[in-house]
Tab-separated table of N, CA and C and ligand atoms in Angstrom:
chain	number	residue	atom	x	y	z
A	174	MET	N	0.783	-1.079	-0.205
A	174	MET	CA	0.041	-0.005	-0.033
A	174	MET	C	0.691	1.093	-0.067
A	175	ASN	N	0.616	2.351	-0.939
A	175	ASN	CA	1.233	3.499	-0.872
A	175	ASN	C	0.747	4.453	-0.329
A	176	LYS	N	1.716	5.540	0.186
A	176	LYS	CA	0.799	6.732	0.833
A	176	LYS	C	-0.529	7.198	-0.514
A	177	LYS	N	-0.408	7.189	-1.631
A	177	LYS	CA	-1.453	7.949	-2.150
A	177	LYS	C	-2.827	6.592	-1.660
A	178	ASP	N	-2.551	5.010	-2.072
A	178	ASP	CA	-4.133	4.531	-1.512
A	178	ASP	C	-4.146	5.195	-0.225
A	179	PHE	N	-2.953	5.484	0.807
A	179	PHE	CA	-3.666	5.400	1.769
A	179	PHE	C	-4.709	6.813	2.247
A	180	SER	N	-4.349	7.596	1.335
A	180	SER	CA	-4.621	8.826	1.060
A	180	SER	C	-6.186	8.820	0.612
A	181	ARG	N	-6.843	8.035	-0.234
A	181	ARG	CA	-7.869	7.812	-1.012
A	181	ARG	C	-8.375	7.296	-0.157
A	182	ARG	N	-7.940	6.001	0.453
A	182	ARG	CA	-8.826	5.409	1.358
A	182	ARG	C	-9.014	6.248	2.277
A	183	ASP	N	-8.498	6.993	3.132
A	183	ASP	CA	-8.720	7.815	4.242
A	183	ASP	C	-9.654	9.118	3.634
A	184	PHE	N	-9.582	9.472	2.574
A	184	PHE	CA	-10.301	10.582	2.018
A	184	PHE	C	-12.170	9.777	2.052
A	185	LEU	N	-11.862	8.518	1.736
A	185	LEU	CA	-13.650	7.695	1.590
A	185	LEU	C	-13.835	7.609	2.693
A	186	LEU	N	-13.165	7.200	3.872
A	186	LEU	CA	-13.609	6.875	5.006
A	186	LEU	C	-14.386	8.305	5.614
A	187	LYS	N	-13.826	9.412	5.564
A	187	LYS	CA	-14.044	10.189	5.947
A	187	LYS	C	-15.074	10.841	5.653
A	188	ALA	N	-15.652	10.590	3.552
A	188	ALA	CA	-16.510	11.263	2.892
A	188	ALA	C	-17.687	10.468	3.507
A	189	SER	N	-17.649	9.394	3.519
A	189	SER	CA	-18.437	8.156	4.446
A	189	SER	C	-18.920	8.813	5.546
A	190	ALA	N	-17.965	9.380	6.552
A	190	ALA	CA	-18.516	9.411	7.889
A	190	ALA	C	-19.267	10.689	7.896
A	191	ILE	N	-18.784	11.804	6.977
A	191	ILE	CA	-19.448	13.278	6.846
A	191	ILE	C	-20.807	13.081	6.175
A	192	GLY	N	-20.901	11.897	5.369
A	192	GLY	CA	-21.941	11.529	5.030
A	192	GLY	C	-23.040	11.160	5.851
A	193	ALA	N	-22.520	10.339	6.662
A	193	ALA	CA	-23.179	9.936	8.358
A	193	ALA	C	-24.013	10.975	9.046
A	194	VAL	N	-23.101	11.708	8.984
A	194	VAL	CA	-23.140	12.958	9.906
A	194	VAL	C	-24.606	13.999	9.642
A	195	ALA	N	-24.195	13.789	8.215
A	195	ALA	CA	-25.361	15.037	7.212
A	195	ALA	C	-26.615	14.123	7.103
A	196	ILE	N	-26.416	12.778	7.177
A	196	ILE	CA	-28.084	12.084	7.255
A	196	ILE	C	-28.572	12.218	8.305
A	197	GLY	N	-27.599	12.019	9.388
A	197	GLY	CA	-28.282	11.639	10.842
A	197	GLY	C	-28.739	13.277	10.948
A	198	GLY	N	-28.132	14.036	10.763
A	198	GLY	CA	-28.463	15.496	11.218
A	198	GLY	C	-29.780	15.689	10.577
A	199	SER	N	-29.984	15.751	9.393
A	199	SER	CA	-31.396	16.256	8.926
A	199	SER	C	-32.418	15.233	9.327
A	200	SER	N	-31.958	14.009	9.914
A	200	SER	CA	-33.364	13.280	10.643
A	200	SER	C	-33.407	14.282	11.782
A	201	VAL	N	-32.326	14.569	12.146
A	201	VAL	CA	-32.800	14.993	13.627
A	201	VAL	C	-33.583	16.414	13.585
A	202	LEU	N	-33.071	16.902	12.693
A	202	LEU	CA	-34.061	18.126	12.145
A	202	LEU	C	-35.419	18.410	11.483
A	203	ALA	N	-35.352	17.193	10.917
A	203	ALA	CA	-37.232	16.671	10.558
A	203	ALA	C	-37.814	16.381	11.407
A	204	ALA	N	-36.875	15.553	12.559
A	204	ALA	CA	-37.657	15.266	13.762
A	204	ALA	C	-38.527	16.313	14.881
A	205	CYS	N	-37.145	17.075	14.820
A	205	CYS	CA	-37.439	18.278	15.327
A	205	CYS	C	-38.761	19.352	15.093
A	206	GLY	N	-38.723	19.743	13.719
A	206	GLY	CA	-39.862	20.199	13.412
A	206	GLY	C	-41.048	19.132	13.099
A	207	GLY	N	-41.101	18.063	13.202
A	207	GLY	CA	-42.294	17.015	12.653
A	207	GLY	C	-43.467	17.715	12.942
A	208	LYS	N	-43.642	17.449	14.188
A	208	LYS	CA	-44.727	17.652	14.730
A	208	LYS	C	-45.278	18.937	14.845
A	209	GLU	N	-44.992	19.986	15.047
A	209	GLU	CA	-45.431	21.492	14.622
A	209	GLU	C	-44.861	21.911	13.508
A	210	GLY	N	-44.793	21.041	12.441
A	210	GLY	CA	-43.707	22.261	11.417
A	210	GLY	C	-44.486	23.421	11.309
A	211	ALA	N	-46.263	23.244	10.712
A	211	ALA	CA	-47.317	24.515	10.379
A	211	ALA	C	-46.752	25.425	11.161
A	212	SER	N	-46.548	25.672	12.297
A	212	SER	CA	-46.357	26.567	13.422
A	212	SER	C	-44.791	27.017	13.763
A	213	GLN	N	-44.224	25.982	13.633
A	213	GLN	CA	-42.296	26.420	13.767
A	213	GLN	C	-41.985	26.928	12.187
A	214	ALA	N	-42.529	26.452	11.609
A	214	ALA	CA	-41.816	26.958	10.232
A	214	ALA	C	-41.127	28.550	9.955
A	215	PRO	N	-42.255	29.299	9.684
A	215	PRO	CA	-42.072	30.737	9.347
A	215	PRO	C	-41.647	31.078	10.951
A	216	ALA	N	-40.993	30.611	12.239
A	216	ALA	CA	-40.020	31.174	12.806
A	216	ALA	C	-38.937	30.998	12.519
A	217	ALA	N	-38.477	29.945	11.825
A	217	ALA	CA	-37.396	29.621	11.428
A	217	ALA	C	-36.610	31.222	10.305
A	218	ALA	N	-37.466	31.554	9.845
A	218	ALA	CA	-37.671	32.423	9.287
A	218	ALA	C	-37.871	33.540	8.815
A	219	PRO	N	-37.859	34.713	9.803
A	219	PRO	CA	-38.347	35.317	10.202
A	219	PRO	C	-38.499	36.925	9.286
A	220	ALA	N	-39.799	37.364	8.827
A	220	ALA	CA	-39.229	38.106	7.961
A	220	ALA	C	-39.227	39.671	8.645
A	221	ALA	N	-38.937	41.005	7.999
A	221	ALA	CA	-38.865	41.616	9.127
A	221	ALA	C	-40.595	42.309	9.225
A	222	PRO	N	-40.413	43.035	10.307
A	222	PRO	CA	-41.916	43.653	10.997
A	222	PRO	C	-42.331	44.284	9.707
A	223	GLU	N	-43.710	44.209	9.018
A	223	GLU	CA	-44.479	45.180	8.232
A	223	GLU	C	-44.430	46.716	9.173
A	224	ALA	N	-43.874	47.302	8.370
A	224	ALA	CA	-44.156	48.954	8.569
A	224	ALA	C	-45.803	49.550	9.245
A	225	ALA	N	-46.205	49.184	8.467
A	225	ALA	CA	-47.968	49.832	8.747
A	225	ALA	C	-49.004	48.856	7.871
A	226	PRO	N	-49.697	48.804	8.731
A	226	PRO	CA	-51.136	47.974	7.627
A	226	PRO	C	-51.283	48.820	6.310
A	227	GLN	N	-51.609	47.616	5.496
A	227	GLN	CA	-51.517	48.201	4.466
A	227	GLN	C	-52.860	49.316	3.907
A	228	THR	N	-53.822	48.748	4.324
A	228	THR	CA	-55.180	49.682	3.934
A	228	THR	C	-55.381	50.190	5.105
A	229	ALA	N	-56.261	51.238	5.070
A	229	ALA	CA	-57.218	52.203	5.861
A	229	ALA	C	-57.456	51.108	6.507
A	230	SER	N	-57.821	52.430	7.763
A	230	SER	CA	-58.762	51.220	8.557
A	230	SER	C	-60.449	51.239	8.593
A	231	VAL	N	-60.568	49.738	8.235
A	231	VAL	CA	-61.684	48.946	8.007
A	231	VAL	C	-62.698	48.857	9.183
A	232	THR	N	-63.943	49.370	9.586
A	232	THR	CA	-64.664	48.216	11.013
A	232	THR	C	-66.058	47.941	9.756
A	233	CYS	N	-65.783	46.425	10.565
A	233	CYS	CA	-66.574	45.571	9.717
A	233	CYS	C	-67.016	45.443	10.969
A	234	ASP	N	-68.172	45.716	11.721
A	234	ASP	CA	-68.744	45.955	12.623
A	234	ASP	C	-70.327	45.384	12.654
A	235	ASP	N	-70.978	45.223	11.640
A	235	ASP	CA	-72.470	45.113	11.245
A	235	ASP	C	-72.834	43.891	11.523
A	236	LEU	N	-72.914	43.556	12.916
A	236	LEU	CA	-73.481	42.189	12.876
A	236	LEU	C	-74.572	42.175	13.279
A	237	SER	N	-75.922	42.709	12.543
A	237	SER	CA	-76.926	42.999	12.572
A	237	SER	C	-77.643	41.073	12.149
A	238	GLY	N	-77.138	40.464	11.431
A	238	GLY	CA	-77.580	39.330	11.237
A	238	GLY	C	-76.883	38.627	11.447
A	239	LEU	N	-76.586	38.233	12.742
A	239	LEU	CA	-75.572	37.732	13.326
A	239	LEU	C	-76.306	36.935	14.644
A	240	THR	N	-76.156	35.773	14.907
A	240	THR	CA	-77.151	35.084	16.035
A	240	THR	C	-76.613	35.446	17.361
A	241	ASP	N	-76.835	35.603	18.620
A	241	ASP	CA	-76.007	35.162	19.708
A	241	ASP	C	-74.939	35.152	19.801
A	242	GLN	N	-75.008	33.627	19.844
A	242	GLN	CA	-74.070	32.434	19.775
A	242	GLN	C	-72.993	33.088	18.695
A	243	GLU	N	-73.259	33.434	17.752
A	243	GLU	CA	-72.376	34.009	16.622
A	243	GLU	C	-71.454	35.148	17.147
A	244	LYS	N	-72.215	36.411	17.918
A	244	LYS	CA	-71.426	37.379	18.337
A	244	LYS	C	-70.573	36.299	19.380
A	245	GLN	N	-71.400	36.168	20.395
A	245	GLN	CA	-70.437	35.489	21.279
A	245	GLN	C	-68.934	35.033	20.947
A	246	MET	N	-69.184	34.048	19.684
A	246	MET	CA	-68.062	33.255	19.658
A	246	MET	C	-66.849	34.327	19.168
A	247	ARG	N	-67.517	35.731	18.470
A	247	ARG	CA	-66.383	37.175	18.031
A	247	ARG	C	-65.463	37.175	19.020
A	248	THR	N	-66.748	37.297	20.462
A	248	THR	CA	-66.018	37.742	21.494
A	248	THR	C	-65.260	36.847	22.230
A	249	ALA	N	-65.395	35.444	22.144
A	249	ALA	CA	-64.743	34.538	22.632
A	249	ALA	C	-63.209	34.404	21.793
A	250	LEU	N	-63.510	34.497	20.419
A	250	LEU	CA	-62.046	34.451	19.824
A	250	LEU	C	-61.202	35.977	20.405
A	251	GLN	N	-61.989	36.464	20.630
A	251	GLN	CA	-61.115	38.190	20.326
A	251	GLN	C	-60.968	39.036	19.065
A	252	TYR	N	-62.023	38.694	18.417
A	252	TYR	CA	-61.623	39.101	17.294
A	252	TYR	C	-61.691	40.691	17.268
A	253	VAL	N	-60.899	41.746	16.467
A	253	VAL	CA	-60.973	42.852	16.581
A	253	VAL	C	-60.881	44.022	15.248
A	254	ASP	N	-60.706	44.792	14.612
A	254	ASP	CA	-60.631	45.009	13.235
A	254	ASP	C	-59.517	45.579	12.864
A	255	GLU	N	-58.583	46.020	13.685
A	255	GLU	CA	-57.793	46.271	13.599
A	255	GLU	C	-56.292	45.308	14.619
A	256	THR	N	-55.326	44.459	14.039
A	256	THR	CA	-54.687	43.848	14.851
A	256	THR	C	-53.510	45.021	15.379
A	257	THR	N	-52.968	44.564	16.152
A	257	THR	CA	-52.318	44.865	17.306
A	257	THR	C	-50.811	44.224	16.898
A	258	ILE	N	-50.640	43.016	16.056
A	258	ILE	CA	-49.546	42.122	15.734
A	258	ILE	C	-49.475	42.124	14.320
A	259	ALA	N	-48.137	43.267	13.735
A	259	ALA	CA	-48.262	43.695	12.523
A	259	ALA	C	-48.178	42.164	11.770
A	260	ASP	N	-47.645	41.164	12.372
A	260	ASP	CA	-47.750	40.406	10.923
A	260	ASP	C	-48.566	39.220	11.296
A	261	LYS	N	-49.713	39.298	11.874
A	261	LYS	CA	-50.646	38.337	11.913
A	261	LYS	C	-51.944	39.031	11.672
A	262	ARG	N	-52.608	38.942	10.767
A	262	ARG	CA	-53.922	39.888	10.128
A	262	ARG	C	-54.847	38.945	9.390
A	263	CYS	N	-55.627	39.370	9.523
A	263	CYS	CA	-56.705	38.652	8.627
A	263	CYS	C	-56.621	38.158	7.728
A	264	ASP	N	-55.784	39.187	7.031
A	264	ASP	CA	-55.952	38.901	5.065
A	264	ASP	C	-54.324	38.175	4.996
A	265	ASN	N	-53.654	37.789	5.921
A	265	ASN	CA	-53.131	36.574	5.671
A	265	ASN	C	-53.161	35.555	6.653
A	266	CYS	N	-54.392	35.112	7.017
A	266	CYS	CA	-54.884	34.101	7.995
A	266	CYS	C	-55.280	32.762	6.582
A	267	GLN	N	-54.788	31.716	7.110
A	267	GLN	CA	-55.627	30.522	6.430
A	267	GLN	C	-56.848	30.519	6.477
A	268	LEU	N	-57.758	31.347	7.134
A	268	LEU	CA	-59.192	30.739	7.452
A	268	LEU	C	-59.870	32.166	6.837
A	269	TYR	N	-59.142	33.186	6.326
A	269	TYR	CA	-59.774	34.317	5.827
A	269	TYR	C	-60.572	34.520	4.054
A	270	ILE	N	-61.320	34.720	4.168
A	270	ILE	CA	-62.079	34.563	2.747
A	270	ILE	C	-61.951	36.265	2.197
A	271	GLU	N	-61.923	36.456	1.337
A	271	GLU	CA	-61.679	37.883	0.352
A	271	GLU	C	-62.878	38.180	0.172
A	272	PRO	N	-62.573	39.276	0.466
A	272	PRO	CA	-63.921	40.206	0.034
A	272	PRO	C	-64.581	39.842	-1.025
A	273	GLU	N	-65.906	39.964	-1.614
A	273	GLU	CA	-66.632	40.206	-2.774
A	273	GLU	C	-66.894	41.332	-2.463
A	274	GLY	N	-67.642	41.590	-4.188
A	274	GLY	CA	-68.007	42.684	-4.837
A	274	GLY	C	-67.096	44.544	-4.479
A	275	ASP	N	-67.794	45.186	-3.859
A	275	ASP	CA	-67.239	46.498	-2.988
A	275	ASP	C	-66.937	46.543	-2.015
A	276	SER	N	-67.394	45.490	-1.287
A	276	SER	CA	-67.328	45.049	0.461
A	276	SER	C	-66.089	45.787	0.398
A	277	PRO	N	-65.520	46.266	1.714
A	277	PRO	CA	-64.295	45.733	2.175
A	277	PRO	C	-63.829	44.689	3.287
A	278	CYS	N	-64.820	44.581	3.317
A	278	CYS	CA	-65.066	43.718	4.589
A	278	CYS	C	-64.901	42.061	3.993
A	279	GLY	N	-64.062	40.695	4.435
A	279	GLY	CA	-64.139	39.615	4.041
A	279	GLY	C	-64.931	39.010	4.717
A	280	GLY	N	-64.494	37.703	5.098
A	280	GLY	CA	-65.536	36.460	6.083
A	280	GLY	C	-64.098	35.720	6.595
A	281	CYS	N	-64.402	34.771	7.281
A	281	CYS	CA	-63.977	33.785	8.100
A	281	CYS	C	-64.512	32.713	8.035
A	282	LYS	N	-63.552	31.591	7.828
A	282	LYS	CA	-64.173	30.182	7.609
A	282	LYS	C	-64.864	29.511	8.955
A	283	ILE	N	-64.345	30.676	10.366
A	283	ILE	CA	-64.860	29.706	11.165
A	283	ILE	C	-65.263	31.035	12.353
A	284	LEU	N	-65.648	32.220	11.866
A	284	LEU	CA	-66.206	33.126	12.816
A	284	LEU	C	-67.310	33.892	11.312
A	285	LYS	N	-68.477	33.875	12.079
A	285	LYS	CA	-69.655	34.766	10.965
A	285	LYS	C	-69.697	35.932	11.278
A	286	GLY	N	-70.111	36.717	10.147
A	286	GLY	CA	-70.163	38.081	9.889
A	286	GLY	C	-68.457	38.691	9.532
A	287	PRO	N	-68.962	40.168	9.084
A	287	PRO	CA	-67.847	40.665	8.054
A	287	PRO	C	-66.227	40.816	9.141
A	288	ILE	N	-65.852	40.437	8.625
A	288	ILE	CA	-64.174	40.544	8.897
A	288	ILE	C	-63.282	41.499	7.772
A	289	ALA	N	-62.522	42.210	9.249
A	289	ALA	CA	-62.168	43.133	8.278
A	289	ALA	C	-60.566	42.618	7.193
A	290	PRO	N	-59.687	43.231	6.521
A	290	PRO	CA	-58.493	42.665	6.082
A	290	PRO	C	-57.394	42.906	7.136
A	291	ALA	N	-57.263	44.109	7.941
A	291	ALA	CA	-56.509	43.891	8.942
A	291	ALA	C	-56.506	43.888	9.950
A	292	GLY	N	-58.086	42.835	10.301
A	292	GLY	CA	-58.390	42.283	11.943
A	292	GLY	C	-57.541	41.447	12.308
A	293	TYR	N	-57.952	40.972	13.560
A	293	TYR	CA	-57.265	39.194	14.123
A	293	TYR	C	-58.368	38.813	15.056
A	294	CYS	N	-57.925	37.613	15.048
A	294	CYS	CA	-58.336	36.869	16.568
A	294	CYS	C	-57.274	35.856	17.151
A	295	THR	N	-57.853	35.367	18.144
A	295	THR	CA	-56.620	34.368	18.465
A	295	THR	C	-56.630	33.215	18.131
A	296	SER	N	-57.553	33.052	16.742
A	296	SER	CA	-57.542	31.476	16.043
A	296	SER	C	-56.653	32.181	14.941
A	297	TRP	N	-56.095	32.903	14.577
A	297	TRP	CA	-55.312	32.977	13.473
A	297	TRP	C	-54.365	31.822	13.044
A	298	ALA	N	-54.145	31.557	12.245
A	298	ALA	CA	-53.357	30.556	11.512
A	298	ALA	C	-52.871	31.186	10.075
A	299	ALA	N	-51.169	30.445	9.840
A	299	ALA	CA	-50.449	31.376	9.075
A	299	ALA	C	-51.147	30.625	7.535
A	300	LYS	N	-51.750	31.644	6.703
A	300	LYS	CA	-51.695	31.015	5.569
A	300	LYS	C	-50.444	30.544	4.477
A	301	GLN	N	-51.302	28.812	4.014
A	301	GLN	CA	-50.535	27.633	3.467
A	301	GLN	C	-49.914	28.529	1.912
A	302	ALA	N	-48.735	28.132	1.764
A	302	ALA	CA	-48.405	28.884	0.420
A	302	ALA	C	-49.379	27.491	-0.740
B	674	LIG	S1	-59.856	33.385	12.099
B	674	LIG	FE1	-59.086	34.822	13.235
B	674	LIG	S2	-57.603	35.525	12.346
B	674	LIG	FE2	-58.403	34.056	11.261
B	674	LIG	S3	-59.652	35.550	9.166
B	674	LIG	FE3	-60.515	34.504	10.728
B	674	LIG	S4	-60.905	36.111	12.509
B	674	LIG	FE4	-59.347	36.559	10.905
């Protein structure tokens, strides 16, 4: 065995060890993010905070068509027309329904009644791509 062969063997052993570490590492990372991947993924790549809401304040408080129970649901989920959390708004929530026609208010898959694009409630969930 000459020095060149030893170097090649040494290289192959190191390369396979690095590969094993890379595979093991990716498995560990996948396992760490697997259970709560949807809620954890955005935290891994935080975006710069938005400066200001993109729309002027919209009031979506006409609850005349709602039952008492539906109104209570809005209250229980602490719905507000204007969020205080810059990156959590109804219009970037998975449950938001875009406005139709000329209405500035959209809807929500779990809350009845008009929903402001800049609104927020405690059931906010990041919109999936
Ligand atoms: S779940 Fe809450 S944050 Fe999401 S669209 Fe409905 S009211 Fe807005």
